[in-house]
Amino acid sequence: MNAKSEAQPPAVSVIMPVLNEERHLREAVHAILRQEYAGEMEVVVALGPSTDRTDEIAAELVREDPRVHTVPNPTGRTPAALNAAIKASRHPIVVRVDGHAALSPGYITTAVRLLEETGAMNVGGIMHAEGQNDWEHAVAAAMTSKIGVGNAAFHTGGAAQQAETVYLGVFRREALEQQGGYNEEFIRAQDWELNFRIREAGGLIWFSPDLLVSYRPRPSVKALAKQYKDYGRWRHVVARYHEGSINLRYLAPPTAVCAIAAGIVVGAALTPWGFVIPGGYLAAIVAGSVPAGKGLPLKARLQIPVALATMHMSWGWGFLTSPRSLAKKVIASRRPAVLGETQEA
């Protein structure tokens, strides 16, 4: 790297899909604007059809700082928002941030350095869930525990290494433009699908625990259940889209749902021994919540089993009920990975 590039890092575009984020939008944007990054930076917020004060807050942010811009996203869909923001942005490094997430200090500087050091097309790190009340503290504890999410590095941490996908992501624009952006048929799991195409084209995806993003959990049981049902539904779409991508961690929730349902039926109709299965599951999540809730207030600790059961059962139900027709529609929209000139040679 020459002296000029050291003095002036590449300019960065931060893109943010937003829908009904009045609680966290200002915090999320301020965490970006406070980044001590030596290069030029812009923030492009893609506004969906929110029903709260999100648009008003976004307009205030635009007035307060000339680096902030907005673009419309009439569909409200996350991948469409991301593509609209990418199109409206102009810099060679593209940082994805969500409206309920806050970048840690030094995040952009570290990410740009890792892109240079590793040669990766996309780098990402840890989704660090942090709550603001007892329920959210409980969800955060569940989302950062192995009993809650298994061995997913972007939830629980781990060594820096090559990865299949990462949380959010800091991309080289060339990778996004080469692949034509996000596949808008993927309402969820669009990150995985895009990273899959980047990897198919020979690009490196890199995980680093040095990249930390604070994430605000869903504020209610109902909202958490919908979130994880959608996760499970779209993970099954991914499994049908890309055979061989499934593993035991993804099969655990649907297996648990089937086993618990079978145990309840057997226990009610045939023998009380059937209740051993749901009882065993309940005992396991209660026991697992003890280390997960270390240091939290009692009220938060008591809600961790509820959060765990909501996550597991909703994810499993979403996976089991994911319609094959949805997968067929998505598969029909499959975009083959686009190879760069050097890779085709």
mmCIF file of C-alpha atoms in Angstrom:
data_model
loop_
_atom_site.group_PDB
_atom_site.id
_atom_site.type_symbol
_atom_site.label_atom_id
_atom_site.label_comp_id
_atom_site.label_asym_id
_atom_site.label_seq_id
_atom_site.Cartn_x
_atom_site.Cartn_y
_atom_site.Cartn_z
ATOM 1 C CA MET A 1 0.000 0.000 0.000
ATOM 2 C CA ASN A 2 1.501 3.379 -0.959
ATOM 3 C CA ALA A 3 1.614 6.515 1.184
ATOM 4 C CA LYS A 4 -1.325 8.080 -0.628
ATOM 5 C CA SER A 5 -3.664 5.124 0.027
ATOM 6 C CA GLU A 6 -2.580 5.021 3.696
ATOM 7 C CA ALA A 7 -3.408 8.710 4.065
ATOM 8 C CA GLN A 8 -6.774 8.425 2.354
ATOM 9 C CA PRO A 9 -8.682 5.152 2.819
ATOM 10 C CA PRO A 10 -11.335 4.243 0.226
ATOM 11 C CA ALA A 11 -14.649 6.060 0.437
ATOM 12 C CA VAL A 12 -17.484 4.100 2.049
ATOM 13 C CA SER A 13 -21.227 3.898 1.409
ATOM 14 C CA VAL A 14 -23.337 2.634 4.314
ATOM 15 C CA ILE A 15 -26.688 1.217 3.189
ATOM 16 C CA MET A 16 -29.614 0.676 5.547
ATOM 17 C CA PRO A 17 -33.011 -0.940 4.815
ATOM 18 C CA VAL A 18 -35.627 0.530 7.139
ATOM 19 C CA LEU A 19 -39.244 -0.306 7.990
ATOM 20 C CA ASN A 20 -40.977 0.722 11.232
ATOM 21 C CA GLU A 21 -37.734 1.492 13.062
ATOM 22 C CA GLU A 22 -38.694 4.589 15.049
ATOM 23 C CA ARG A 23 -37.296 3.076 18.264
ATOM 24 C CA HIS A 24 -33.773 2.522 16.980
ATOM 25 C CA LEU A 25 -33.186 4.411 13.710
ATOM 26 C CA ARG A 26 -31.617 7.516 15.231
ATOM 27 C CA GLU A 27 -29.281 5.419 17.391
ATOM 28 C CA ALA A 28 -28.307 3.241 14.412
ATOM 29 C CA VAL A 29 -27.487 6.202 12.162
ATOM 30 C CA HIS A 30 -25.609 8.076 14.896
ATOM 31 C CA ALA A 31 -23.447 4.992 15.520
ATOM 32 C CA ILE A 32 -22.447 5.195 11.845
ATOM 33 C CA LEU A 33 -21.801 8.935 11.845
ATOM 34 C CA ARG A 34 -19.643 8.611 14.984
ATOM 35 C CA GLN A 35 -17.287 6.167 13.275
ATOM 36 C CA GLU A 36 -13.758 7.585 13.301
ATOM 37 C CA TYR A 37 -13.090 6.676 9.687
ATOM 38 C CA ALA A 38 -10.490 8.701 7.807
ATOM 39 C CA GLY A 39 -12.122 8.272 4.396
ATOM 40 C CA GLU A 40 -15.200 9.857 2.887
ATOM 41 C CA MET A 41 -18.515 8.342 3.991
ATOM 42 C CA GLU A 42 -22.186 8.509 3.043
ATOM 43 C CA VAL A 43 -25.282 6.866 4.548
ATOM 44 C CA VAL A 44 -28.149 5.807 2.264
ATOM 45 C CA VAL A 45 -31.378 4.875 4.075
ATOM 46 C CA ALA A 46 -33.959 2.953 2.012
ATOM 47 C CA LEU A 47 -37.397 3.789 3.415
ATOM 48 C CA GLY A 48 -40.167 1.211 3.285
ATOM 49 C CA PRO A 49 -43.858 2.072 3.854
ATOM 50 C CA SER A 50 -43.593 2.493 7.637
ATOM 51 C CA THR A 51 -46.641 3.109 9.801
ATOM 52 C CA ASP A 52 -44.743 4.811 12.644
ATOM 53 C CA ARG A 53 -42.477 7.892 12.823
ATOM 54 C CA THR A 54 -39.607 6.306 10.871
ATOM 55 C CA ASP A 55 -39.903 8.629 7.842
ATOM 56 C CA GLU A 56 -40.093 11.709 10.057
ATOM 57 C CA ILE A 57 -36.975 10.670 11.968
ATOM 58 C CA ALA A 58 -35.153 9.903 8.715
ATOM 59 C CA ALA A 59 -36.006 13.386 7.385
ATOM 60 C CA GLU A 60 -34.605 14.928 10.566
ATOM 61 C CA LEU A 61 -31.381 12.954 10.157
ATOM 62 C CA VAL A 62 -31.029 14.159 6.552
ATOM 63 C CA ARG A 63 -31.433 17.780 7.698
ATOM 64 C CA GLU A 64 -28.910 17.312 10.505
ATOM 65 C CA ASP A 65 -26.087 15.773 8.470
ATOM 66 C CA PRO A 66 -25.367 16.157 4.732
ATOM 67 C CA ARG A 67 -23.856 12.670 4.625
ATOM 68 C CA VAL A 68 -27.294 11.094 5.136
ATOM 69 C CA HIS A 69 -29.604 10.485 2.145
ATOM 70 C CA THR A 70 -32.825 8.530 1.668
ATOM 71 C CA VAL A 71 -34.310 6.535 -1.200
ATOM 72 C CA PRO A 72 -37.814 5.051 -1.442
ATOM 73 C CA ASN A 73 -38.504 1.330 -1.144
ATOM 74 C CA PRO A 74 -42.252 1.027 -1.863
ATOM 75 C CA THR A 75 -42.253 -2.782 -1.601
ATOM 76 C CA GLY A 76 -41.011 -2.756 1.983
ATOM 77 C CA ARG A 77 -38.938 -5.838 1.216
ATOM 78 C CA THR A 78 -35.410 -5.955 2.601
ATOM 79 C CA PRO A 79 -33.590 -7.148 -0.555
ATOM 80 C CA ALA A 80 -35.361 -4.515 -2.678
ATOM 81 C CA ALA A 81 -34.338 -1.870 -0.145
ATOM 82 C CA LEU A 82 -30.740 -3.023 -0.266
ATOM 83 C CA ASN A 83 -30.646 -2.956 -4.058
ATOM 84 C CA ALA A 84 -32.201 0.522 -4.141
ATOM 85 C CA ALA A 85 -29.631 1.796 -1.644
ATOM 86 C CA ILE A 86 -26.746 0.200 -3.544
ATOM 87 C CA LYS A 87 -27.924 1.819 -6.768
ATOM 88 C CA ALA A 88 -28.180 5.229 -5.085
ATOM 89 C CA SER A 89 -24.780 4.948 -3.405
ATOM 90 C CA ARG A 90 -21.484 5.736 -5.097
ATOM 91 C CA HIS A 91 -18.445 4.567 -3.144
ATOM 92 C CA PRO A 92 -16.200 1.472 -3.669
ATOM 93 C CA ILE A 93 -16.842 -0.049 -0.219
ATOM 94 C CA VAL A 94 -20.445 -0.858 0.746
ATOM 95 C CA VAL A 95 -21.357 -1.460 4.393
ATOM 96 C CA ARG A 96 -24.722 -3.031 5.192
ATOM 97 C CA VAL A 97 -26.367 -1.976 8.470
ATOM 98 C CA ASP A 98 -29.914 -2.629 9.713
ATOM 99 C CA GLY A 99 -32.174 -0.033 11.304
ATOM 100 C CA HIS A 100 -32.115 -1.830 14.679
ATOM 101 C CA ALA A 101 -28.346 -2.397 14.760
ATOM 102 C CA ALA A 102 -25.490 -0.181 15.963
ATOM 103 C CA LEU A 103 -21.912 -0.452 14.689
ATOM 104 C CA SER A 104 -19.245 -0.688 17.374
ATOM 105 C CA PRO A 105 -16.506 1.994 17.422
ATOM 106 C CA GLY A 106 -13.869 1.337 14.769
ATOM 107 C CA TYR A 107 -16.085 -1.115 12.874
ATOM 108 C CA ILE A 108 -15.686 0.455 9.424
ATOM 109 C CA THR A 109 -11.938 1.058 9.818
ATOM 110 C CA THR A 110 -11.393 -2.544 10.915
ATOM 111 C CA ALA A 111 -13.586 -3.935 8.122
ATOM 112 C CA VAL A 112 -11.775 -1.984 5.395
ATOM 113 C CA ARG A 113 -8.441 -3.146 6.797
ATOM 114 C CA LEU A 114 -9.618 -6.779 6.774
ATOM 115 C CA LEU A 115 -10.791 -6.492 3.159
ATOM 116 C CA GLU A 116 -7.290 -5.349 2.234
ATOM 117 C CA GLU A 117 -5.462 -7.936 4.370
ATOM 118 C CA THR A 118 -7.551 -10.971 3.377
ATOM 119 C CA GLY A 119 -8.485 -10.089 -0.192
ATOM 120 C CA ALA A 120 -12.087 -10.985 0.721
ATOM 121 C CA MET A 121 -15.095 -9.734 -1.208
ATOM 122 C CA ASN A 122 -17.164 -9.495 1.979
ATOM 123 C CA VAL A 123 -16.263 -9.410 5.665
ATOM 124 C CA GLY A 124 -18.541 -9.543 8.693
ATOM 125 C CA GLY A 125 -18.541 -10.313 12.371
ATOM 126 C CA ILE A 126 -20.661 -10.850 15.449
ATOM 127 C CA MET A 127 -24.358 -10.070 15.848
ATOM 128 C CA HIS A 128 -24.146 -8.946 19.479
ATOM 129 C CA ALA A 129 -27.690 -8.937 20.831
ATOM 130 C CA GLU A 130 -28.292 -6.330 23.556
ATOM 131 C CA GLY A 131 -31.595 -5.708 25.291
ATOM 132 C CA GLN A 132 -33.084 -2.568 26.817
ATOM 133 C CA ASN A 133 -35.609 -4.195 29.171
ATOM 134 C CA ASP A 134 -35.989 -7.548 30.958
ATOM 135 C CA TRP A 135 -37.631 -9.334 28.023
ATOM 136 C CA GLU A 136 -35.055 -8.087 25.525
ATOM 137 C CA HIS A 137 -32.227 -9.019 27.913
ATOM 138 C CA ALA A 138 -33.690 -12.540 28.029
ATOM 139 C CA VAL A 139 -33.873 -12.766 24.229
ATOM 140 C CA ALA A 140 -30.340 -11.407 23.910
ATOM 141 C CA ALA A 141 -29.074 -14.062 26.325
ATOM 142 C CA ALA A 142 -30.880 -16.781 24.352
ATOM 143 C CA MET A 143 -29.552 -15.486 21.026
ATOM 144 C CA THR A 144 -25.945 -15.490 22.209
ATOM 145 C CA SER A 145 -26.006 -18.941 23.844
ATOM 146 C CA LYS A 146 -25.196 -22.276 22.247
ATOM 147 C CA ILE A 147 -28.420 -23.800 23.568
ATOM 148 C CA GLY A 148 -30.246 -21.040 21.714
ATOM 149 C CA VAL A 149 -28.454 -20.920 18.358
ATOM 150 C CA GLY A 150 -25.973 -23.797 18.334
ATOM 151 C CA ASN A 151 -22.439 -23.094 17.171
ATOM 152 C CA ALA A 152 -23.216 -20.184 14.807
ATOM 153 C CA ALA A 153 -20.037 -18.095 14.979
ATOM 154 C CA PHE A 154 -21.756 -14.801 14.166
ATOM 155 C CA HIS A 155 -23.923 -15.285 17.277
ATOM 156 C CA THR A 156 -21.507 -16.869 19.741
ATOM 157 C CA GLY A 157 -18.077 -15.814 18.422
ATOM 158 C CA GLY A 158 -15.086 -17.805 17.280
ATOM 159 C CA ALA A 159 -11.789 -17.525 15.443
ATOM 160 C CA ALA A 160 -11.338 -15.373 12.351
ATOM 161 C CA GLN A 161 -11.811 -17.642 9.356
ATOM 162 C CA GLN A 162 -13.336 -18.223 5.938
ATOM 163 C CA ALA A 163 -17.139 -18.471 6.173
ATOM 164 C CA GLU A 164 -20.193 -19.427 4.124
ATOM 165 C CA THR A 165 -21.959 -16.217 5.101
ATOM 166 C CA VAL A 166 -21.621 -13.417 7.645
ATOM 167 C CA TYR A 167 -23.903 -11.056 9.545
ATOM 168 C CA LEU A 168 -24.709 -7.922 7.510
ATOM 169 C CA GLY A 169 -21.397 -7.537 5.655
ATOM 170 C CA VAL A 170 -18.863 -5.035 4.309
ATOM 171 C CA PHE A 171 -18.510 -5.581 0.564
ATOM 172 C CA ARG A 172 -16.323 -4.514 -2.282
ATOM 173 C CA ARG A 173 -18.733 -2.786 -4.640
ATOM 174 C CA GLU A 174 -17.297 -4.769 -7.553
ATOM 175 C CA ALA A 175 -18.619 -7.992 -5.969
ATOM 176 C CA LEU A 176 -22.138 -6.569 -5.590
ATOM 177 C CA GLU A 177 -22.228 -5.155 -9.114
ATOM 178 C CA GLN A 178 -20.724 -8.291 -10.625
ATOM 179 C CA GLN A 179 -23.468 -10.445 -9.071
ATOM 180 C CA GLY A 180 -26.277 -7.964 -9.814
ATOM 181 C CA GLY A 181 -26.995 -7.289 -6.144
ATOM 182 C CA TYR A 182 -29.438 -9.202 -3.965
ATOM 183 C CA ASN A 183 -31.997 -11.660 -5.326
ATOM 184 C CA GLU A 184 -35.261 -9.916 -4.425
ATOM 185 C CA GLU A 185 -37.213 -13.190 -4.274
ATOM 186 C CA PHE A 186 -35.362 -13.983 -1.037
ATOM 187 C CA ILE A 187 -37.478 -12.088 1.506
ATOM 188 C CA ARG A 188 -35.255 -13.667 4.163
ATOM 189 C CA ALA A 189 -31.858 -15.376 3.805
ATOM 190 C CA GLN A 190 -30.894 -12.933 1.048
ATOM 191 C CA ASP A 191 -27.448 -12.530 2.636
ATOM 192 C CA TRP A 192 -26.777 -16.248 2.445
ATOM 193 C CA GLU A 193 -27.887 -16.432 -1.193
ATOM 194 C CA LEU A 194 -25.736 -13.481 -2.293
ATOM 195 C CA ASN A 195 -22.705 -14.792 -0.419
ATOM 196 C CA PHE A 196 -23.291 -18.174 -2.044
ATOM 197 C CA ARG A 197 -23.024 -16.595 -5.493
ATOM 198 C CA ILE A 198 -19.940 -14.632 -4.481
ATOM 199 C CA ARG A 199 -18.306 -17.853 -3.272
ATOM 200 C CA GLU A 200 -19.330 -19.716 -6.430
ATOM 201 C CA ALA A 201 -17.565 -17.003 -8.421
ATOM 202 C CA GLY A 202 -14.388 -17.613 -6.440
ATOM 203 C CA GLY A 203 -14.753 -14.771 -3.933
ATOM 204 C CA LEU A 204 -13.766 -15.102 -0.282
ATOM 205 C CA ILE A 205 -16.232 -14.429 2.566
ATOM 206 C CA TRP A 206 -14.422 -13.696 5.828
ATOM 207 C CA PHE A 207 -15.663 -13.795 9.447
ATOM 208 C CA SER A 208 -13.833 -11.830 12.139
ATOM 209 C CA PRO A 209 -14.792 -11.514 15.827
ATOM 210 C CA ASP A 210 -13.209 -8.053 15.727
ATOM 211 C CA LEU A 211 -16.311 -6.792 13.897
ATOM 212 C CA LEU A 212 -19.080 -6.282 16.437
ATOM 213 C CA VAL A 213 -22.605 -4.997 15.732
ATOM 214 C CA SER A 214 -25.059 -4.356 18.563
ATOM 215 C CA TYR A 215 -28.459 -5.805 17.697
ATOM 216 C CA ARG A 216 -31.762 -4.933 19.369
ATOM 217 C CA PRO A 217 -33.985 -8.011 19.885
ATOM 218 C CA ARG A 218 -37.677 -8.129 19.047
ATOM 219 C CA PRO A 219 -39.749 -6.458 21.799
ATOM 220 C CA SER A 220 -42.392 -9.166 22.365
ATOM 221 C CA VAL A 221 -43.001 -12.914 22.263
ATOM 222 C CA LYS A 222 -45.245 -12.453 19.221
ATOM 223 C CA ALA A 223 -42.618 -10.465 17.303
ATOM 224 C CA LEU A 224 -39.871 -12.944 18.209
ATOM 225 C CA ALA A 225 -42.064 -15.882 17.133
ATOM 226 C CA LYS A 226 -42.747 -14.272 13.739
ATOM 227 C CA GLN A 227 -39.055 -13.520 13.246
ATOM 228 C CA TYR A 228 -37.977 -17.094 13.934
ATOM 229 C CA LYS A 229 -40.851 -18.632 12.006
ATOM 230 C CA ASP A 230 -39.657 -16.626 8.997
ATOM 231 C CA TYR A 231 -36.077 -17.760 9.636
ATOM 232 C CA GLY A 232 -37.128 -21.410 9.619
ATOM 233 C CA ARG A 233 -39.387 -20.992 6.593
ATOM 234 C CA TRP A 234 -36.620 -19.423 4.533
ATOM 235 C CA ARG A 235 -33.910 -21.781 5.770
ATOM 236 C CA HIS A 236 -35.957 -24.623 4.227
ATOM 237 C CA VAL A 237 -36.169 -22.632 0.998
ATOM 238 C CA VAL A 238 -32.370 -22.349 1.064
ATOM 239 C CA ALA A 239 -32.051 -26.096 1.677
ATOM 240 C CA ARG A 240 -34.191 -26.802 -1.393
ATOM 241 C CA TYR A 241 -32.419 -24.096 -3.396
ATOM 242 C CA HIS A 242 -28.971 -25.467 -2.594
ATOM 243 C CA GLU A 243 -28.875 -29.190 -1.804
ATOM 244 C CA GLY A 244 -26.164 -30.044 0.663
ATOM 245 C CA SER A 245 -26.381 -26.761 2.589
ATOM 246 C CA ILE A 246 -28.350 -28.265 5.480
ATOM 247 C CA ASN A 247 -26.667 -29.531 8.655
ATOM 248 C CA LEU A 248 -27.653 -30.936 12.052
ATOM 249 C CA ARG A 249 -27.921 -27.474 13.633
ATOM 250 C CA TYR A 250 -30.673 -26.551 11.182
ATOM 251 C CA LEU A 251 -32.493 -29.854 11.643
ATOM 252 C CA ALA A 252 -32.559 -29.660 15.454
ATOM 253 C CA PRO A 253 -35.583 -27.296 15.812
ATOM 254 C CA PRO A 254 -37.932 -29.143 13.407
ATOM 255 C CA THR A 255 -36.883 -32.437 14.986
ATOM 256 C CA ALA A 256 -37.675 -31.018 18.432
ATOM 257 C CA VAL A 257 -41.107 -29.795 17.279
ATOM 258 C CA CYS A 258 -41.991 -33.237 15.880
ATOM 259 C CA ALA A 259 -40.679 -35.095 18.931
ATOM 260 C CA ILE A 260 -42.512 -32.846 21.410
ATOM 261 C CA ALA A 261 -45.770 -33.042 19.444
ATOM 262 C CA ALA A 262 -45.473 -36.848 19.245
ATOM 263 C CA GLY A 263 -44.707 -37.043 22.957
ATOM 264 C CA ILE A 264 -47.768 -35.002 23.881
ATOM 265 C CA VAL A 265 -50.035 -37.113 21.653
ATOM 266 C CA VAL A 266 -48.640 -40.383 23.011
ATOM 267 C CA GLY A 267 -48.797 -39.080 26.571
ATOM 268 C CA ALA A 268 -52.413 -37.988 26.220
ATOM 269 C CA ALA A 269 -53.673 -40.999 24.256
ATOM 270 C CA LEU A 270 -51.540 -43.979 25.270
ATOM 271 C CA THR A 271 -49.147 -43.686 28.179
ATOM 272 C CA PRO A 272 -47.862 -40.930 30.470
ATOM 273 C CA TRP A 273 -44.343 -41.963 29.429
ATOM 274 C CA GLY A 274 -44.907 -39.911 26.284
ATOM 275 C CA PHE A 275 -44.647 -36.738 28.368
ATOM 276 C CA VAL A 276 -40.994 -37.561 29.063
ATOM 277 C CA ILE A 277 -40.031 -35.943 25.739
ATOM 278 C CA PRO A 278 -41.645 -32.502 26.268
ATOM 279 C CA GLY A 279 -40.665 -32.675 29.931
ATOM 280 C CA GLY A 280 -37.077 -33.416 29.007
ATOM 281 C CA TYR A 281 -37.016 -30.503 26.567
ATOM 282 C CA LEU A 282 -38.427 -28.160 29.208
ATOM 283 C CA ALA A 283 -35.812 -29.329 31.729
ATOM 284 C CA ALA A 284 -33.046 -28.818 29.154
ATOM 285 C CA ILE A 285 -33.963 -25.213 28.330
ATOM 286 C CA VAL A 286 -34.446 -24.354 32.009
ATOM 287 C CA ALA A 287 -31.006 -25.782 32.803
ATOM 288 C CA GLY A 288 -29.459 -24.089 29.782
ATOM 289 C CA SER A 289 -30.912 -20.743 30.771
ATOM 290 C CA VAL A 290 -28.918 -20.706 34.015
ATOM 291 C CA PRO A 291 -25.472 -20.068 32.483
ATOM 292 C CA ALA A 292 -27.015 -17.990 29.694
ATOM 293 C CA GLY A 293 -28.566 -15.613 32.205
ATOM 294 C CA LYS A 294 -25.521 -15.101 34.406
ATOM 295 C CA GLY A 295 -25.401 -11.524 35.663
ATOM 296 C CA LEU A 296 -28.931 -10.594 34.547
ATOM 297 C CA PRO A 297 -31.773 -9.461 36.829
ATOM 298 C CA LEU A 298 -34.016 -12.235 38.153
ATOM 299 C CA LYS A 299 -37.004 -11.175 36.013
ATOM 300 C CA ALA A 300 -34.875 -11.403 32.865
ATOM 301 C CA ARG A 301 -33.410 -14.789 33.842
ATOM 302 C CA LEU A 302 -36.891 -16.205 34.401
ATOM 303 C CA GLN A 303 -37.900 -15.255 30.853
ATOM 304 C CA ILE A 304 -34.955 -16.926 29.098
ATOM 305 C CA PRO A 305 -36.708 -20.354 28.856
ATOM 306 C CA VAL A 306 -39.682 -18.604 27.222
ATOM 307 C CA ALA A 307 -37.368 -16.939 24.714
ATOM 308 C CA LEU A 308 -35.562 -20.217 23.990
ATOM 309 C CA ALA A 309 -38.798 -22.167 23.489
ATOM 310 C CA THR A 310 -40.208 -19.405 21.265
ATOM 311 C CA MET A 311 -37.093 -19.395 19.102
ATOM 312 C CA HIS A 312 -36.822 -23.184 18.801
ATOM 313 C CA MET A 313 -40.492 -23.965 18.262
ATOM 314 C CA SER A 314 -41.143 -21.069 15.868
ATOM 315 C CA TRP A 315 -38.050 -21.832 13.791
ATOM 316 C CA GLY A 316 -38.931 -25.519 13.671
ATOM 317 C CA TRP A 317 -42.570 -24.849 12.754
ATOM 318 C CA GLY A 318 -41.516 -22.417 10.036
ATOM 319 C CA PHE A 319 -39.131 -24.997 8.599
ATOM 320 C CA LEU A 320 -41.741 -27.775 8.635
ATOM 321 C CA THR A 321 -44.487 -25.660 7.068
ATOM 322 C CA SER A 322 -42.365 -23.906 4.438
ATOM 323 C CA PRO A 323 -44.306 -24.476 1.191
ATOM 324 C CA ARG A 324 -42.525 -26.230 -1.642
ATOM 325 C CA SER A 325 -44.180 -23.756 -4.028
ATOM 326 C CA LEU A 326 -42.167 -20.934 -2.428
ATOM 327 C CA ALA A 327 -38.932 -22.809 -3.030
ATOM 328 C CA LYS A 328 -39.947 -23.501 -6.647
ATOM 329 C CA LYS A 329 -40.598 -19.797 -7.202
ATOM 330 C CA VAL A 330 -37.229 -18.877 -5.733
ATOM 331 C CA ILE A 331 -35.390 -21.602 -7.646
ATOM 332 C CA ALA A 332 -36.960 -20.311 -10.860
ATOM 333 C CA SER A 333 -35.373 -16.927 -10.114
ATOM 334 C CA ARG A 334 -31.943 -18.469 -9.558
ATOM 335 C CA ARG A 335 -29.108 -16.240 -10.668
ATOM 336 C CA PRO A 336 -25.953 -18.104 -11.663
ATOM 337 C CA ALA A 337 -22.754 -16.728 -10.175
ATOM 338 C CA VAL A 338 -21.073 -14.273 -12.509
ATOM 339 C CA LEU A 339 -17.344 -14.814 -12.926
ATOM 340 C CA GLY A 340 -15.003 -11.894 -13.260
ATOM 341 C CA GLU A 341 -12.680 -11.500 -16.219
ATOM 342 C CA THR A 342 -9.691 -12.857 -14.329
ATOM 343 C CA GLN A 343 -11.660 -15.888 -13.190
ATOM 344 C CA GLU A 344 -12.906 -16.661 -16.691
ATOM 345 C CA ALA A 345 -9.457 -16.476 -18.200
#
